[in-house]
PDB file of C-alpha atoms in Angstrom:
ATOM      1  CA  UNK A  28     -11.939  30.499  98.606  1.00 48.00           C
ATOM      2  CA  UNK A  29     -14.442  33.281  97.975  1.00 45.00           C
ATOM      3  CA  UNK A  30     -11.650  35.789  97.208  1.00 44.00           C
ATOM      4  CA  UNK A  31     -10.158  33.370  94.669  1.00 48.00           C
ATOM      5  CA  UNK A  32     -13.532  33.070  92.908  1.00 40.00           C
ATOM      6  CA  UNK A  33     -13.951  36.850  92.743  1.00 38.00           C
ATOM      7  CA  UNK A  34     -10.388  37.244  91.437  1.00 40.00           C
ATOM      8  CA  UNK A  35     -10.947  34.613  88.739  1.00 38.00           C
ATOM      9  CA  UNK A  36     -14.282  36.178  87.744  1.00 39.00           C
ATOM     10  CA  UNK A  37     -12.713  39.641  87.457  1.00 38.00           C
ATOM     11  CA  UNK A  38      -9.793  38.298  85.449  1.00 36.00           C
ATOM     12  CA  UNK A  39     -12.192  36.482  83.103  1.00 40.00           C
ATOM     13  CA  UNK A  40     -14.126  39.686  82.465  1.00 37.00           C
ATOM     14  CA  UNK A  41     -10.937  41.630  81.804  1.00 37.00           C
ATOM     15  CA  UNK A  42      -9.666  39.083  79.293  1.00 37.00           C
ATOM     16  CA  UNK A  43     -12.953  38.440  77.494  1.00 36.00           C
ATOM     17  CA  UNK A  44     -13.587  40.220  74.177  1.00 36.00           C
ATOM     18  CA  UNK A  45     -15.614  43.381  74.683  1.00 31.00           C
ATOM     19  CA  UNK A  46     -18.020  44.556  71.948  1.00 32.00           C
ATOM     20  CA  UNK A  47     -16.575  47.412  69.936  1.00 31.00           C
ATOM     21  CA  UNK A  48     -18.427  50.693  69.492  1.00 32.00           C
ATOM     22  CA  UNK A  49     -17.217  50.669  65.897  1.00 35.00           C
ATOM     23  CA  UNK A  50     -19.464  48.584  63.643  1.00 39.00           C
ATOM     24  CA  UNK A  51     -17.546  45.721  62.060  1.00 39.00           C
ATOM     25  CA  UNK A  52     -18.806  44.125  58.913  1.00 42.00           C
ATOM     26  CA  UNK A  53     -17.983  40.586  57.901  1.00 44.00           C
ATOM     27  CA  UNK A  54     -17.375  40.418  54.185  1.00 48.00           C
ATOM     28  CA  UNK A  55     -15.348  38.439  51.697  1.00 51.00           C
ATOM     29  CA  UNK A  56     -12.160  40.145  52.909  1.00 48.00           C
ATOM     30  CA  UNK A  57     -12.648  39.178  56.581  1.00 53.00           C
ATOM     31  CA  UNK A  58     -13.645  41.433  59.436  1.00 54.00           C
ATOM     32  CA  UNK A  59     -13.248  45.074  58.432  1.00 57.00           C
ATOM     33  CA  UNK A  60     -14.468  48.332  59.877  1.00 84.00           C
ATOM     34  CA  UNK A  61     -15.954  50.467  57.097  1.00 97.00           C
ATOM     35  CA  UNK A  62     -17.785  53.628  58.118  1.00 98.00           C
ATOM     36  CA  UNK A  63     -19.717  56.218  56.125  1.00 99.00           C
ATOM     37  CA  UNK A  64     -20.628  59.703  57.341  1.00 99.00           C
ATOM     38  CA  UNK A  65     -21.891  63.034  56.091  1.00 98.00           C
ATOM     39  CA  UNK A  66     -20.742  66.565  56.849  1.00 97.00           C
ATOM     40  CA  UNK A  67     -24.346  67.676  56.187  1.00 98.00           C
ATOM     41  CA  UNK A  68     -26.080  65.709  58.972  1.00 98.00           C
ATOM     42  CA  UNK A  69     -25.299  63.163  61.669  1.00 98.00           C
ATOM     43  CA  UNK A  70     -26.422  59.548  61.521  1.00 98.00           C
ATOM     44  CA  UNK A  71     -30.035  59.221  62.640  1.00 98.00           C
ATOM     45  CA  UNK A  72     -30.668  62.955  62.342  1.00 98.00           C
ATOM     46  CA  UNK A  73     -32.830  65.011  59.967  1.00 99.00           C
ATOM     47  CA  UNK A  74     -31.546  65.496  56.426  1.00 99.00           C
ATOM     48  CA  UNK A  75     -31.439  69.260  55.688  1.00 99.00           C
ATOM     49  CA  UNK A  76     -34.001  70.584  53.153  1.00 98.00           C
ATOM     50  CA  UNK A  77     -31.334  71.507  50.596  1.00 98.00           C
ATOM     51  CA  UNK A  78     -30.843  67.765  49.989  1.00 99.00           C
ATOM     52  CA  UNK A  79     -34.571  67.127  49.409  1.00 99.00           C
ATOM     53  CA  UNK A  80     -37.286  67.904  46.876  1.00 98.00           C
ATOM     54  CA  UNK A  81     -38.267  70.814  49.159  1.00 98.00           C
ATOM     55  CA  UNK A  82     -34.916  72.457  48.357  1.00 98.00           C
ATOM     56  CA  UNK A  83     -32.351  72.327  45.523  1.00 98.00           C
ATOM     57  CA  UNK A  84     -32.310  68.483  45.747  1.00 98.00           C
ATOM     58  CA  UNK A  85     -28.495  68.289  45.799  1.00 99.00           C
ATOM     59  CA  UNK A  86     -26.775  65.138  47.018  1.00 99.00           C
ATOM     60  CA  UNK A  87     -25.096  65.529  50.436  1.00 99.00           C
ATOM     61  CA  UNK A  88     -21.353  65.322  50.930  1.00 99.00           C
ATOM     62  CA  UNK A  89     -20.438  61.784  52.017  1.00 99.00           C
ATOM     63  CA  UNK A  90     -17.113  60.424  53.188  1.00 99.00           C
ATOM     64  CA  UNK A  91     -15.729  57.098  54.367  1.00 99.00           C
ATOM     65  CA  UNK A  92     -12.625  55.568  55.827  1.00 98.00           C
ATOM     66  CA  UNK A  93      -9.986  53.225  54.403  1.00 96.00           C
ATOM     67  CA  UNK A  94     -11.529  50.094  52.840  1.00 97.00           C
ATOM     68  CA  UNK A  95     -10.140  46.541  52.834  1.00 97.00           C
ATOM     69  CA  UNK A  96      -6.844  46.179  50.911  1.00 95.00           C
ATOM     70  CA  UNK A  97      -8.304  44.295  47.926  1.00 97.00           C
ATOM     71  CA  UNK A  98     -10.988  46.900  47.187  1.00 98.00           C
ATOM     72  CA  UNK A  99     -11.285  47.608  43.448  1.00 98.00           C
ATOM     73  CA  UNK A 100     -14.410  49.791  43.499  1.00 99.00           C
ATOM     74  CA  UNK A 101     -17.314  51.062  45.579  1.00 99.00           C
ATOM     75  CA  UNK A 102     -21.067  51.102  45.047  1.00 99.00           C
ATOM     76  CA  UNK A 103     -23.523  53.358  46.864  1.00 99.00           C
ATOM     77  CA  UNK A 104     -27.267  52.853  47.141  1.00 99.00           C
ATOM     78  CA  UNK A 105     -29.679  55.214  48.893  1.00 99.00           C
ATOM     79  CA  UNK A 106     -33.219  54.041  49.521  1.00 99.00           C
ATOM     80  CA  UNK A 107     -36.304  54.641  51.658  1.00 99.00           C
ATOM     81  CA  UNK A 108     -37.883  51.486  53.134  1.00 99.00           C
ATOM     82  CA  UNK A 109     -40.764  53.538  54.596  1.00 98.00           C
ATOM     83  CA  UNK A 110     -42.280  54.621  51.270  1.00 98.00           C
ATOM     84  CA  UNK A 111     -45.986  53.721  50.946  1.00 96.00           C
ATOM     85  CA  UNK A 112     -45.345  51.706  47.763  1.00 96.00           C
ATOM     86  CA  UNK A 113     -42.440  49.714  49.259  1.00 97.00           C
ATOM     87  CA  UNK A 114     -38.732  50.518  49.264  1.00 98.00           C
ATOM     88  CA  UNK A 115     -38.092  53.574  47.069  1.00 99.00           C
ATOM     89  CA  UNK A 116     -34.676  53.924  45.437  1.00 99.00           C
ATOM     90  CA  UNK A 117     -33.226  57.449  45.551  1.00 99.00           C
ATOM     91  CA  UNK A 118     -29.682  56.938  44.266  1.00 99.00           C
ATOM     92  CA  UNK A 119     -27.594  54.254  42.591  1.00 99.00           C
ATOM     93  CA  UNK A 120     -23.888  54.962  42.053  1.00 99.00           C
ATOM     94  CA  UNK A 121     -21.314  52.317  41.136  1.00 99.00           C
ATOM     95  CA  UNK A 122     -17.766  51.735  39.875  1.00 98.00           C
ATOM     96  CA  UNK A 123     -16.439  54.468  42.146  1.00 98.00           C
ATOM     97  CA  UNK A 124     -12.625  54.120  42.004  1.00 98.00           C
ATOM     98  CA  UNK A 125     -11.001  52.319  44.956  1.00 98.00           C
ATOM     99  CA  UNK A 126      -9.034  55.429  45.971  1.00 98.00           C
ATOM    100  CA  UNK A 127     -12.241  57.462  46.426  1.00 98.00           C
ATOM    101  CA  UNK A 128     -12.902  58.472  50.046  1.00 98.00           C
ATOM    102  CA  UNK A 129     -15.628  61.067  49.561  1.00 98.00           C
ATOM    103  CA  UNK A 130     -18.330  62.414  47.307  1.00 98.00           C
ATOM    104  CA  UNK A 131     -18.670  66.175  47.145  1.00 97.00           C
ATOM    105  CA  UNK A 132     -22.017  67.834  47.732  1.00 98.00           C
ATOM    106  CA  UNK A 133     -24.092  68.098  44.561  1.00 98.00           C
ATOM    107  CA  UNK A 134     -22.852  65.187  42.437  1.00 98.00           C
ATOM    108  CA  UNK A 135     -24.031  66.081  38.890  1.00 98.00           C
ATOM    109  CA  UNK A 136     -27.115  64.167  37.747  1.00 98.00           C
ATOM    110  CA  UNK A 137     -25.449  62.619  34.712  1.00 98.00           C
ATOM    111  CA  UNK A 138     -24.668  59.064  33.635  1.00 98.00           C
ATOM    112  CA  UNK A 139     -20.927  59.265  34.284  1.00 97.00           C
ATOM    113  CA  UNK A 140     -19.286  61.504  36.862  1.00 95.00           C
ATOM    114  CA  UNK A 141     -15.806  63.059  36.750  1.00 89.00           C
ATOM    115  CA  UNK A 142     -14.073  60.214  38.614  1.00 92.00           C
ATOM    116  CA  UNK A 143     -15.394  57.650  36.114  1.00 93.00           C
ATOM    117  CA  UNK A 144     -18.173  56.292  38.327  1.00 98.00           C
ATOM    118  CA  UNK A 145     -21.547  55.602  36.746  1.00 98.00           C
ATOM    119  CA  UNK A 146     -24.969  56.471  38.053  1.00 99.00           C
ATOM    120  CA  UNK A 147     -28.040  54.335  37.844  1.00 99.00           C
ATOM    121  CA  UNK A 148     -31.704  55.113  37.464  1.00 98.00           C
ATOM    122  CA  UNK A 149     -33.639  55.937  40.624  1.00 99.00           C
ATOM    123  CA  UNK A 150     -37.339  55.236  41.216  1.00 98.00           C
ATOM    124  CA  UNK A 151     -38.204  58.751  40.033  1.00 98.00           C
ATOM    125  CA  UNK A 152     -37.135  57.414  36.611  1.00 98.00           C
ATOM    126  CA  UNK A 153     -34.088  59.705  36.504  1.00 98.00           C
ATOM    127  CA  UNK A 154     -30.318  59.308  36.512  1.00 98.00           C
ATOM    128  CA  UNK A 155     -28.473  60.273  39.698  1.00 98.00           C
ATOM    129  CA  UNK A 156     -29.603  61.496  43.063  1.00 99.00           C
ATOM    130  CA  UNK A 157     -33.258  62.113  43.853  1.00 99.00           C
ATOM    131  CA  UNK A 158     -33.575  63.419  47.392  1.00 99.00           C
ATOM    132  CA  UNK A 159     -36.147  62.647  50.050  1.00 99.00           C
ATOM    133  CA  UNK A 160     -39.674  63.620  49.026  1.00 98.00           C
ATOM    134  CA  UNK A 161     -42.041  61.732  51.334  1.00 98.00           C
ATOM    135  CA  UNK A 162     -45.772  62.299  51.546  1.00 97.00           C
ATOM    136  CA  UNK A 163     -47.001  64.246  54.604  1.00 97.00           C
ATOM    137  CA  UNK A 164     -46.860  62.239  57.809  1.00 97.00           C
ATOM    138  CA  UNK A 165     -44.221  60.568  59.911  1.00 97.00           C
ATOM    139  CA  UNK A 166     -40.562  61.054  58.922  1.00 98.00           C
ATOM    140  CA  UNK A 167     -39.067  58.404  56.661  1.00 99.00           C
ATOM    141  CA  UNK A 168     -35.681  56.719  57.069  1.00 99.00           C
ATOM    142  CA  UNK A 169     -33.152  57.075  54.246  1.00 99.00           C
ATOM    143  CA  UNK A 170     -30.390  54.477  54.119  1.00 99.00           C
ATOM    144  CA  UNK A 171     -27.057  55.397  52.502  1.00 99.00           C
ATOM    145  CA  UNK A 172     -25.400  52.007  51.893  1.00 99.00           C
ATOM    146  CA  UNK A 173     -21.759  51.847  50.820  1.00 99.00           C
ATOM    147  CA  UNK A 174     -20.173  48.654  49.503  1.00 99.00           C
ATOM    148  CA  UNK A 175     -16.437  47.995  49.066  1.00 99.00           C
ATOM    149  CA  UNK A 176     -16.082  45.531  46.179  1.00 99.00           C
ATOM    150  CA  UNK A 177     -13.271  43.326  44.891  1.00 98.00           C
ATOM    151  CA  UNK A 178     -14.172  44.125  41.260  1.00 98.00           C
ATOM    152  CA  UNK A 179     -15.642  46.827  39.065  1.00 98.00           C
ATOM    153  CA  UNK A 180     -19.229  46.035  38.093  1.00 98.00           C
ATOM    154  CA  UNK A 181     -18.891  47.315  34.520  1.00 94.00           C
ATOM    155  CA  UNK A 182     -22.635  47.821  34.171  1.00 98.00           C
ATOM    156  CA  UNK A 183     -24.013  50.432  31.821  1.00 98.00           C
ATOM    157  CA  UNK A 184     -25.073  53.789  33.221  1.00 97.00           C
ATOM    158  CA  UNK A 185     -28.753  53.757  34.091  1.00 98.00           C
ATOM    159  CA  UNK A 186     -28.532  50.347  35.791  1.00 99.00           C
ATOM    160  CA  UNK A 187     -31.147  49.740  38.468  1.00 98.00           C
ATOM    161  CA  UNK A 188     -30.622  48.886  42.124  1.00 99.00           C
ATOM    162  CA  UNK A 189     -31.520  45.268  41.294  1.00 98.00           C
ATOM    163  CA  UNK A 190     -28.893  45.207  38.509  1.00 99.00           C
ATOM    164  CA  UNK A 191     -26.217  46.540  40.866  1.00 99.00           C
ATOM    165  CA  UNK A 192     -27.159  44.206  43.722  1.00 99.00           C
ATOM    166  CA  UNK A 193     -27.068  41.237  41.352  1.00 98.00           C
ATOM    167  CA  UNK A 194     -23.651  42.209  39.983  1.00 99.00           C
ATOM    168  CA  UNK A 195     -22.270  42.739  43.526  1.00 99.00           C
ATOM    169  CA  UNK A 196     -23.069  39.184  44.666  1.00 98.00           C
ATOM    170  CA  UNK A 197     -19.867  37.426  45.668  1.00 98.00           C
ATOM    171  CA  UNK A 198     -17.828  40.652  45.409  1.00 98.00           C
ATOM    172  CA  UNK A 199     -18.642  42.486  48.665  1.00 98.00           C
ATOM    173  CA  UNK A 200     -15.569  42.940  50.872  1.00 98.00           C
ATOM    174  CA  UNK A 201     -17.212  45.286  53.384  1.00 98.00           C
ATOM    175  CA  UNK A 202     -20.439  47.238  53.821  1.00 97.00           C
ATOM    176  CA  UNK A 203     -21.384  50.310  55.842  1.00 98.00           C
ATOM    177  CA  UNK A 204     -24.581  52.271  56.159  1.00 98.00           C
ATOM    178  CA  UNK A 205     -25.823  55.522  57.547  1.00 99.00           C
ATOM    179  CA  UNK A 206     -29.439  56.511  58.129  1.00 99.00           C
ATOM    180  CA  UNK A 207     -30.873  60.002  57.788  1.00 99.00           C
ATOM    181  CA  UNK A 208     -34.503  61.026  58.375  1.00 99.00           C
ATOM    182  CA  UNK A 209     -36.854  63.420  56.657  1.00 99.00           C
ATOM    183  CA  UNK A 210     -40.537  64.202  57.065  1.00 98.00           C
ATOM    184  CA  UNK A 211     -43.055  66.785  55.884  1.00 96.00           C
TER     185      UNK A 211
END
């Protein structure tokens, strides 16, 4: 009797769903695994100075995997929830074409980039990427959030994070994020 119980318990464990190490995001398109990474730093690690206000302030190279089949565009938002004045927006990029799988290092700080994507206004009051620039103290966390969307947003360049988030409502197929850290 005891052997039968152990056998049934082991079989139950073997057949039960095991949590995946790959983050899965539930979106409009069902369960999808969308991942974002950077060649410049690993998730959770320090963002190199060249991508901050203490260096050339270039955007880091980012890449991601295949999105859900109905993806029409991507949006990317980078922000710092640890800023003393509340969440600080560092980068707003939207209407990235669906076939895009990476952003090169140093995306030009202009309203429209070569692939047709548009850039919004960050909390520095500028278009494009504004790298980490925290006050002295503990390192801040910088969230790079990528959204696969079932539509283009068709907002004007210079749109804010709030504009983009509002336009994305009901259109998010999948979402991925990566966190980098930086302190002074």
